[in-house]
Amino acid sequence: MIRFNNDYNRGAHPAILEALAETNTTSYGGYGQDEWCEGAAAAIRSELGGADTEIHFLVGGTQVNYTVIAAALRPYESVVCADTAHIQVHETGAVENSGHKIETVPNVDGKLTAEAVRGIAEAYRVSTIPEHITEPKFVFLSMPSEYGTIYRLDELCALRTVCDEYGLYLYVDGARMAYGLGAADSDVTLADLAALCDAFTIGGTKCGALFGEALVLKNPALRRHFRSFMKQNGALLAKGWLLGLQFATLFENGRYFELGRRADALAMRLKAACEAKGLPLYMPNSTNQQFVVLTDAQKAALARDFIFEEEGQVPDGRSIVRFCTSWANTDEEVDALCRAIAAL
Amino acid sequence: MIRFNNDYNRGAHPAILEALAETNTTSYGGYGQDEWCEGAAAAIRSELGGADTEIHFLVGGTQVNYTVIAAALRPYESVVCADTAHIQVHETGAVENSGHKIETVPNVDGKLTAEAVRGIAEAYRVSTIPEHITEPKFVFLSMPSEYGTIYRLDELCALRTVCDEYGLYLYVDGARMAYGLGAADSDVTLADLAALCDAFTIGGTKCGALFGEALVLKNPALRRHFRSFMKQNGALLAKGWLLGLQFATLFENGRYFELGRRADALAMRLKAACEAKGLPLYMPNSTNQQFVVLTDAQKAALARDFIFEEEGQVPDGRSIVRFCTSWANTDEEVDALCRAIAAL
Amino acid sequence: MIRFNNDYNRGAHPAILEALAETNTTSYGGYGQDEWCEGAAAAIRSELGGADTEIHFLVGGTQVNYTVIAAALRPYESVVCADTAHIQVHETGAVENSGHKIETVPNVDGKLTAEAVRGIAEAYRVSTIPEHITEPKFVFLSMPSEYGTIYRLDELCALRTVCDEYGLYLYVDGARMAYGLGAADSDVTLADLAALCDAFTIGGTKCGALFGEALVLKNPALRRHFRSFMKQNGALLAKGWLLGLQFATLFENGRYFELGRRADALAMRLKAACEAKGLPLYMPNSTNQQFVVLTDAQKAALARDFIFEEEGQVPDGRSIVRFCTSWANTDEEVDALCRAIAAL
Amino acid sequence: MIRFNNDYNRGAHPAILEALAETNTTSYGGYGQDEWCEGAAAAIRSELGGADTEIHFLVGGTQVNYTVIAAALRPYESVVCADTAHIQVHETGAVENSGHKIETVPNVDGKLTAEAVRGIAEAYRVSTIPEHITEPKFVFLSMPSEYGTIYRLDELCALRTVCDEYGLYLYVDGARMAYGLGAADSDVTLADLAALCDAFTIGGTKCGALFGEALVLKNPALRRHFRSFMKQNGALLAKGWLLGLQFATLFENGRYFELGRRADALAMRLKAACEAKGLPLYMPNSTNQQFVVLTDAQKAALARDFIFEEEGQVPDGRSIVRFCTSWANTDEEVDALCRAIAAL
């Protein structure tokens, strides 16, 4: 069986394991105050176009999302996101558990639009009873989105404009950032994100690391006591250098970007195979997650050799399934899946 | 410089790095549902004297403590612990951040006593206005304690008796469990803990792993929806097998116990060196943390070659410092420190 | 100016002020443990068809809603309600502030449907990753709804059936219960609610009292330590007899029901006046809140002598406004408004 | 039976009931935005020596305490108070339920000392691992204290000095403010509190009102969105004018101060009776709560005609009991108790 069900089913890029082995007997300072974390932050910062930032390393995506939100918001402030956002649908109410309301708007191609954010922000601004409603303050989006689609630079700029107009924080969950940046049609860079966002993450877990998310804090308001928030939320890894070491390795010689581009290219081969076979794509995109509509017979055929994920149904009852490629897939694995699709 | 400041300043036991390398290209199911986690749980369970338990693997100590407490308590229930307990003094209010009050009692040799727990529980039982106070429900202690002292089996039995009498949960934070079990004068086993506790942890981060804490849930009331609590609190590692693999390796052929015994033995050499030199021990114990009272001159002398931690002062102004040994220390490192102490 | 903007703009039924005056120098036990609260609970219970219930008296509606939810839910459990529900749109995120997610479904005529609840509950039941999502557990609805519409007995029975099937709590916010029960076309009684709900409230603030909501807890699971939840959430009034006295007075000789019927009848006169004039009703109903679509000129004309509330706009830009009657309105006040409508 | 068990066992000053009756048919704006609240705020402000303040009216003491703390603190910040503080011992963990840690210090005569606050604040300032501990930020004290003792002006000035030095908020819970100010030996005025505190309350419930606490916010940082915090915490009374009306009446012609002085004078008669009889006072004070040490026989004798509260025991097993006078006691009631004490 070959797993295409997600992009976090194997270990790490070999260079990371090598670095771990080389440093295993060296002792380091604890809690992220070490030379590896410094080096990783510097390596990331060199991609950020000179933006003044503070960079932290956390273990997981749910953790980083709710910790940033806890640090950003007062109790009467809320998060705005698409109805498909990961924090809304797949993090077990972690944001609400930390006390904050999420206000959702309908997604457009899996994405949040500036117009929708403006609608919510303006409704609060003109409310005659603002003390009876929460204040929208934190705009959350994922890049790429939960459906693999990517934000174009002009879309992000439009979101920034609305955020500036209403005093909102703009945050990008980049758990799959390598795959967003690596898309052939992406016109967004990390420097753009650093210019436009108050904070964003650069995912490691799904993009070549054993685990870890880098958090880039640009807005100084979000930095205050951030390490206290990390500790309070169980997000301050004792052996923090393990995170620094991984990100330093990923950002060595553009490795992170290369891993993303390669996985996206593999996904485009799957996409082409589906199109050649006439399989409908549920939400066409250019990144590493491909959502395909299959009949039960097609599902059964592919399930003989491959593991993939069910994501729901289209109205006629056929299934939407997800195939993920990742930095770890071999050409042979993708070849095999393409052949199986062609043979349906 | 040689670090004796803590027991989490180096990587992992070499066998763990080897296992990581061997499995790096294998794909696994996510979120702790994989064969490594199953194997690790089985290996741990084989030490538990047949107790019926559910075992989970989490990344860090603060995280596991507040997640278990969140799962155990209703909002009107509180935690009882010693005034020196880690959750009270060094976890940035993580327990209160999850909504629960901590009620402290004075420690005796760094430990919580059954009598003190009884005092708080009885005060609640006889209160005529119970709705105005929180109900003590969760008894927290560390093994070994934050000052390196260990609970004797009869002390744990006495705590269990009080917990039974008042319907309290008994929980042991075993972040340094290997060093507690490894003490020459310890009469407690993991099977004893499984028999006496509602839940306890077996620490990996400080005891030979890169990171990770195994959580043993015995009381069925604490198991319900525990994975939901993990996810909500950012404690469900995507690549969960990384945790399983580490604990499986640590519990292979008694390695975990051996690592603990060895570090304790190294600590006893430090203790002997201090005693030989007449340096007062702040809270004498038989585990891997040795607390020593030093003058400023003595501190300065030792600080030339060694890193250690300041822990406060005794009334005459001298410092209390902590020297930690760990599974990773070499005999040579300890020799060097012993010589330096002798030369003071 | 005559206020029709809400149903809480005047004091209390005169009988309540008389009772306050008569008892002013009598001393009572505190925190709701007094003869008035006992008497009020008995009077309410006599309307509940023999259901076994626990009855508490709280000060306000937001308070009682989030306190019941805090008492009912564990952190991984969520609330299901219509997108128009008061807890979702007008309580400043109080439910989320207590840690719980709200999941909304589209309203139908301002109401929650059994089908929508089933949809959410079934999605959770069949989820392959339940630990990544919150468990729907608490069904919230208002009677009458925020748009004045009422649930028919068969609708409540259908909701109960779904709740039984999925193990959900059914809760009715009855802040305007008198007006719901008093509607000419209502076929629901308090005894029906006691039979069908796990808990519900009987509103005082909007229905003849100075302040206060009676909370009827039927499900024993919701009763456990409820007074602790009240105290912890600031909802245990020191002079609790003030609440008991008010509800005892309201439930004397059917006064509560009579006040509701009368206000509904006054509202029906407003409705008839609107219909006679051809003013569109935004969401036609038979209770004390009438939502009317007005042009700017019509609004301006009525605003000369009356205070009413803006509730949004219909697509063509006309305003939706709300006129509320209450137990306190005189016939003359309603006459005046009807004449003004006729003169538009 | 005559109740001396607390100071909230009867209704309100007759002038309040008269004002309620007079205004019962008048309609008002909701949620505290009405002429009575404005008037009450103005009346209170006239006692504050010209301090720039924002004044809100809330229903109860627990509610106002945790709501102010929620508004003041970020999640990593903590409250400092005496071990006997009401929020620590009698509010069911309401502060922790809102996510904040309380750090206690030993009381001195029931009071918090500047030295103790300095100790905690300095420990945080010099900590080398501040992210592992909460930041002390909010100093809580009660005036009079939970044991009836009062803070002298120089004590409050010393607390202010420490708060300024460390950037802490100083808050006074004045649930019994009338009795604190009314003590013959008090040298503190409301203007002093307005000059020295960031926020404080003026209690109504125990001091002549049916219910209600006035909250004076001086520090602008505490005012931001305070009404949102009130609504979110169930503390925004729909018919807010009921609170304004009560405080306007209490602050008419110095009535509030007079009620306090009179109850204190009555308490001094009880104190004298105890002293004459040789009954030990547990914590001698000059306000309306008198704590007396009684044998079981003495308790039984007094319990025949009077209700009072048990507060614990002295080491020899005798009971500490509390007798409270209030604005509502008659001279005859106090005479009767004095006679009974004399007859022991």
mmCIF file of N, CA and C in Angstrom, chain D residues 215-282:
data_model
loop_
_atom_site.group_PDB
_atom_site.id
_atom_site.type_symbol
_atom_site.label_atom_id
_atom_site.label_comp_id
_atom_site.label_asym_id
_atom_site.label_seq_id
_atom_site.Cartn_x
_atom_site.Cartn_y
_atom_site.Cartn_z
ATOM 1 N N LEU D 215 -18.779 50.520 40.363
ATOM 2 C CA LEU D 215 -17.368 50.307 40.043
ATOM 3 C C LEU D 215 -16.783 51.605 39.509
ATOM 4 N N VAL D 216 -15.741 52.071 40.162
ATOM 5 C CA VAL D 216 -15.070 53.300 39.746
ATOM 6 C C VAL D 216 -13.781 52.919 39.027
ATOM 7 N N LEU D 217 -13.710 53.228 37.750
ATOM 8 C CA LEU D 217 -12.508 52.936 36.953
ATOM 9 C C LEU D 217 -11.749 54.225 36.755
ATOM 10 N N LYS D 218 -10.573 54.288 37.300
ATOM 11 C CA LYS D 218 -9.778 55.500 37.104
ATOM 12 C C LYS D 218 -8.746 55.311 35.992
ATOM 13 N N ASN D 219 -8.032 54.240 36.040
ATOM 14 C CA ASN D 219 -7.005 54.015 35.024
ATOM 15 C C ASN D 219 -7.666 53.817 33.651
ATOM 16 N N PRO D 220 -7.332 54.660 32.695
ATOM 17 C CA PRO D 220 -7.966 54.532 31.367
ATOM 18 C C PRO D 220 -7.751 53.168 30.737
ATOM 19 N N ALA D 221 -6.647 52.499 31.069
ATOM 20 C CA ALA D 221 -6.401 51.178 30.489
ATOM 21 C C ALA D 221 -7.481 50.181 30.890
ATOM 22 N N LEU D 222 -8.105 50.403 32.023
ATOM 23 C CA LEU D 222 -9.137 49.466 32.489
ATOM 24 C C LEU D 222 -10.510 49.776 31.902
ATOM 25 N N ARG D 223 -10.631 50.928 31.291
ATOM 26 C CA ARG D 223 -11.950 51.331 30.794
ATOM 27 C C ARG D 223 -12.262 50.784 29.409
ATOM 28 N N ARG D 224 -11.203 50.511 28.659
ATOM 29 C CA ARG D 224 -11.387 50.151 27.248
ATOM 30 C C ARG D 224 -12.317 48.951 27.086
ATOM 31 N N HIS D 225 -13.421 49.177 26.382
ATOM 32 C CA HIS D 225 -14.388 48.123 26.091
ATOM 33 C C HIS D 225 -14.961 47.498 27.357
ATOM 34 N N PHE D 226 -15.031 48.264 28.430
ATOM 35 C CA PHE D 226 -15.484 47.638 29.670
ATOM 36 C C PHE D 226 -16.919 47.143 29.576
ATOM 37 N N ARG D 227 -17.744 47.865 28.839
ATOM 38 C CA ARG D 227 -19.122 47.395 28.696
ATOM 39 C C ARG D 227 -19.183 46.060 27.944
ATOM 40 N N SER D 228 -18.253 45.829 27.032
ATOM 41 C CA SER D 228 -18.186 44.518 26.377
ATOM 42 C C SER D 228 -17.863 43.428 27.400
ATOM 43 N N PHE D 229 -16.930 43.726 28.290
ATOM 44 C CA PHE D 229 -16.616 42.745 29.335
ATOM 45 C C PHE D 229 -17.834 42.496 30.224
ATOM 46 N N MET D 230 -18.576 43.558 30.539
ATOM 47 C CA MET D 230 -19.771 43.383 31.365
ATOM 48 C C MET D 230 -20.770 42.461 30.666
ATOM 49 N N LYS D 231 -21.035 42.757 29.403
ATOM 50 C CA LYS D 231 -22.025 41.940 28.689
ATOM 51 C C LYS D 231 -21.557 40.491 28.603
ATOM 52 N N GLN D 232 -20.293 40.309 28.254
ATOM 53 C CA GLN D 232 -19.758 38.956 28.090
ATOM 54 C C GLN D 232 -19.820 38.156 29.386
ATOM 55 N N ASN D 233 -19.753 38.856 30.499
ATOM 56 C CA ASN D 233 -19.758 38.184 31.787
ATOM 57 C C ASN D 233 -21.110 38.262 32.498
ATOM 58 N N GLY D 234 -22.149 38.540 31.733
ATOM 59 C CA GLY D 234 -23.489 38.523 32.321
ATOM 60 C C GLY D 234 -23.726 39.641 33.313
ATOM 61 N N ALA D 235 -22.955 40.717 33.205
ATOM 62 C CA ALA D 235 -22.990 41.771 34.214
ATOM 63 C C ALA D 235 -23.581 43.081 33.708
ATOM 64 N N LEU D 236 -24.271 43.027 32.574
ATOM 65 C CA LEU D 236 -24.886 44.245 32.041
ATOM 66 C C LEU D 236 -26.391 44.099 32.249
ATOM 67 N N LEU D 237 -26.880 44.683 33.335
ATOM 68 C CA LEU D 237 -28.296 44.513 33.686
ATOM 69 C C LEU D 237 -29.188 45.188 32.643
ATOM 70 N N ALA D 238 -30.178 44.453 32.147
ATOM 71 C CA ALA D 238 -31.078 45.020 31.128
ATOM 72 C C ALA D 238 -31.702 46.318 31.635
ATOM 73 N N LYS D 239 -32.305 46.260 32.814
ATOM 74 C CA LYS D 239 -32.910 47.465 33.382
ATOM 75 C C LYS D 239 -31.891 48.147 34.287
ATOM 76 N N GLY D 240 -30.863 48.678 33.653
ATOM 77 C CA GLY D 240 -29.746 49.247 34.389
ATOM 78 C C GLY D 240 -30.137 50.394 35.295
ATOM 79 N N TRP D 241 -31.229 51.068 34.952
ATOM 80 C CA TRP D 241 -31.599 52.215 35.796
ATOM 81 C C TRP D 241 -31.933 51.799 37.219
ATOM 82 N N LEU D 242 -32.282 50.520 37.414
ATOM 83 C CA LEU D 242 -32.552 50.049 38.774
ATOM 84 C C LEU D 242 -31.305 50.191 39.643
ATOM 85 N N LEU D 243 -30.149 50.022 39.052
ATOM 86 C CA LEU D 243 -28.903 50.197 39.795
ATOM 87 C C LEU D 243 -28.613 51.679 39.991
ATOM 88 N N GLY D 244 -28.767 52.443 38.928
ATOM 89 C CA GLY D 244 -28.506 53.875 39.033
ATOM 90 C C GLY D 244 -29.399 54.523 40.080
ATOM 91 N N LEU D 245 -30.658 54.174 40.045
ATOM 92 C CA LEU D 245 -31.615 54.729 40.998
ATOM 93 C C LEU D 245 -31.188 54.433 42.434
ATOM 94 N N GLN D 246 -30.720 53.235 42.677
ATOM 95 C CA GLN D 246 -30.333 52.882 44.044
ATOM 96 C C GLN D 246 -29.107 53.669 44.509
ATOM 97 N N PHE D 247 -28.125 53.777 43.637
ATOM 98 C CA PHE D 247 -26.929 54.512 44.061
ATOM 99 C C PHE D 247 -27.189 56.010 44.142
ATOM 100 N N ALA D 248 -28.041 56.520 43.261
ATOM 101 C CA ALA D 248 -28.393 57.943 43.368
ATOM 102 C C ALA D 248 -29.056 58.199 44.720
ATOM 103 N N THR D 249 -29.895 57.261 45.136
ATOM 104 C CA THR D 249 -30.575 57.430 46.419
ATOM 105 C C THR D 249 -29.597 57.292 47.584
ATOM 106 N N LEU D 250 -28.701 56.365 47.485
ATOM 107 C CA LEU D 250 -27.733 56.179 48.581
ATOM 108 C C LEU D 250 -26.803 57.377 48.725
ATOM 109 N N PHE D 251 -26.476 57.998 47.606
ATOM 110 C CA PHE D 251 -25.530 59.115 47.669
ATOM 111 C C PHE D 251 -26.224 60.483 47.777
ATOM 112 N N GLU D 252 -27.502 60.461 48.081
ATOM 113 C CA GLU D 252 -28.267 61.679 48.306
ATOM 114 C C GLU D 252 -27.976 62.170 49.718
ATOM 115 N N ASN D 253 -27.503 63.372 49.846
ATOM 116 C CA ASN D 253 -27.311 63.970 51.183
ATOM 117 C C ASN D 253 -26.477 63.103 52.118
ATOM 118 N N GLY D 254 -25.482 62.463 51.594
ATOM 119 C CA GLY D 254 -24.572 61.720 52.462
ATOM 120 C C GLY D 254 -25.170 60.488 53.120
ATOM 121 N N ARG D 255 -26.280 59.996 52.595
ATOM 122 C CA ARG D 255 -26.947 58.847 53.220
ATOM 123 C C ARG D 255 -26.035 57.625 53.343
ATOM 124 N N TYR D 256 -25.263 57.369 52.269
ATOM 125 C CA TYR D 256 -24.395 56.183 52.278
ATOM 126 C C TYR D 256 -23.433 56.197 53.468
ATOM 127 N N PHE D 257 -22.830 57.343 53.690
ATOM 128 C CA PHE D 257 -21.843 57.461 54.768
ATOM 129 C C PHE D 257 -22.521 57.326 56.136
ATOM 130 N N GLU D 258 -23.712 57.905 56.237
ATOM 131 C CA GLU D 258 -24.446 57.877 57.493
ATOM 132 C C GLU D 258 -24.844 56.435 57.852
ATOM 133 N N LEU D 259 -25.288 55.674 56.826
ATOM 134 C CA LEU D 259 -25.666 54.278 57.083
ATOM 135 C C LEU D 259 -24.469 53.494 57.606
ATOM 136 N N GLY D 260 -23.309 53.752 57.024
ATOM 137 C CA GLY D 260 -22.103 53.052 57.449
ATOM 138 C C GLY D 260 -21.725 53.414 58.885
ATOM 139 N N ARG D 261 -21.730 54.692 59.173
ATOM 140 C CA ARG D 261 -21.336 55.127 60.526
ATOM 141 C C ARG D 261 -22.258 54.524 61.584
ATOM 142 N N ARG D 262 -23.538 54.501 61.267
ATOM 143 C CA ARG D 262 -24.492 53.992 62.251
ATOM 144 C C ARG D 262 -24.276 52.495 62.531
ATOM 145 N N ALA D 263 -24.062 51.718 61.467
ATOM 146 C CA ALA D 263 -23.856 50.282 61.679
ATOM 147 C C ALA D 263 -22.557 50.031 62.429
ATOM 148 N N ASP D 264 -21.536 50.816 62.136
ATOM 149 C CA ASP D 264 -20.273 50.671 62.871
ATOM 150 C C ASP D 264 -20.478 51.002 64.349
ATOM 151 N N ALA D 265 -21.245 52.036 64.600
ATOM 152 C CA ALA D 265 -21.499 52.409 65.998
ATOM 153 C C ALA D 265 -22.234 51.287 66.725
ATOM 154 N N LEU D 266 -23.182 50.681 66.034
ATOM 155 C CA LEU D 266 -23.878 49.540 66.648
ATOM 156 C C LEU D 266 -22.893 48.403 66.927
ATOM 157 N N ALA D 267 -22.004 48.182 66.000
ATOM 158 C CA ALA D 267 -21.015 47.109 66.179
ATOM 159 C C ALA D 267 -20.100 47.418 67.363
ATOM 160 N N MET D 268 -19.795 48.692 67.545
ATOM 161 C CA MET D 268 -18.934 49.050 68.676
ATOM 162 C C MET D 268 -19.642 48.763 70.017
ATOM 163 N N ARG D 269 -20.954 48.835 70.002
ATOM 164 C CA ARG D 269 -21.676 48.463 71.222
ATOM 165 C C ARG D 269 -21.547 46.958 71.479
ATOM 166 N N LEU D 270 -21.620 46.179 70.405
ATOM 167 C CA LEU D 270 -21.416 44.727 70.569
ATOM 168 C C LEU D 270 -20.008 44.436 71.071
ATOM 169 N N LYS D 271 -19.062 45.139 70.478
ATOM 170 C CA LYS D 271 -17.665 44.939 70.867
ATOM 171 C C LYS D 271 -17.481 45.261 72.354
ATOM 172 N N ALA D 272 -18.053 46.358 72.752
ATOM 173 C CA ALA D 272 -17.939 46.757 74.166
ATOM 174 C C ALA D 272 -18.580 45.704 75.063
ATOM 175 N N ALA D 273 -19.700 45.177 74.614
ATOM 176 C CA ALA D 273 -20.375 44.146 75.419
ATOM 177 C C ALA D 273 -19.493 42.916 75.559
ATOM 178 N N CYS D 274 -18.822 42.538 74.476
ATOM 179 C CA CYS D 274 -17.914 41.384 74.535
ATOM 180 C C CYS D 274 -16.750 41.677 75.471
ATOM 181 N N GLU D 275 -16.176 42.839 75.311
ATOM 182 C CA GLU D 275 -15.033 43.199 76.151
ATOM 183 C C GLU D 275 -15.437 43.238 77.628
ATOM 184 N N ALA D 276 -16.603 43.814 77.879
ATOM 185 C CA ALA D 276 -17.073 43.886 79.266
ATOM 186 C C ALA D 276 -17.232 42.487 79.854
ATOM 187 N N LYS D 277 -17.618 41.558 78.985
ATOM 188 C CA LYS D 277 -17.844 40.192 79.447
ATOM 189 C C LYS D 277 -16.552 39.363 79.434
ATOM 190 N N GLY D 278 -15.511 39.969 78.877
ATOM 191 C CA GLY D 278 -14.249 39.230 78.804
ATOM 192 C C GLY D 278 -14.189 38.231 77.669
ATOM 193 N N LEU D 279 -15.056 38.364 76.670
ATOM 194 C CA LEU D 279 -14.995 37.464 75.518
ATOM 195 C C LEU D 279 -13.868 37.926 74.595
ATOM 196 N N PRO D 280 -12.979 37.014 74.224
ATOM 197 C CA PRO D 280 -11.863 37.429 73.362
ATOM 198 C C PRO D 280 -12.353 37.802 71.960
ATOM 199 N N LEU D 281 -11.815 38.873 71.420
ATOM 200 C CA LEU D 281 -12.094 39.254 70.029
ATOM 201 C C LEU D 281 -11.013 38.626 69.157
ATOM 202 N N TYR D 282 -11.427 37.935 68.113
ATOM 203 C CA TYR D 282 -10.439 37.210 67.316
ATOM 204 C C TYR D 282 -9.537 38.164 66.542
#
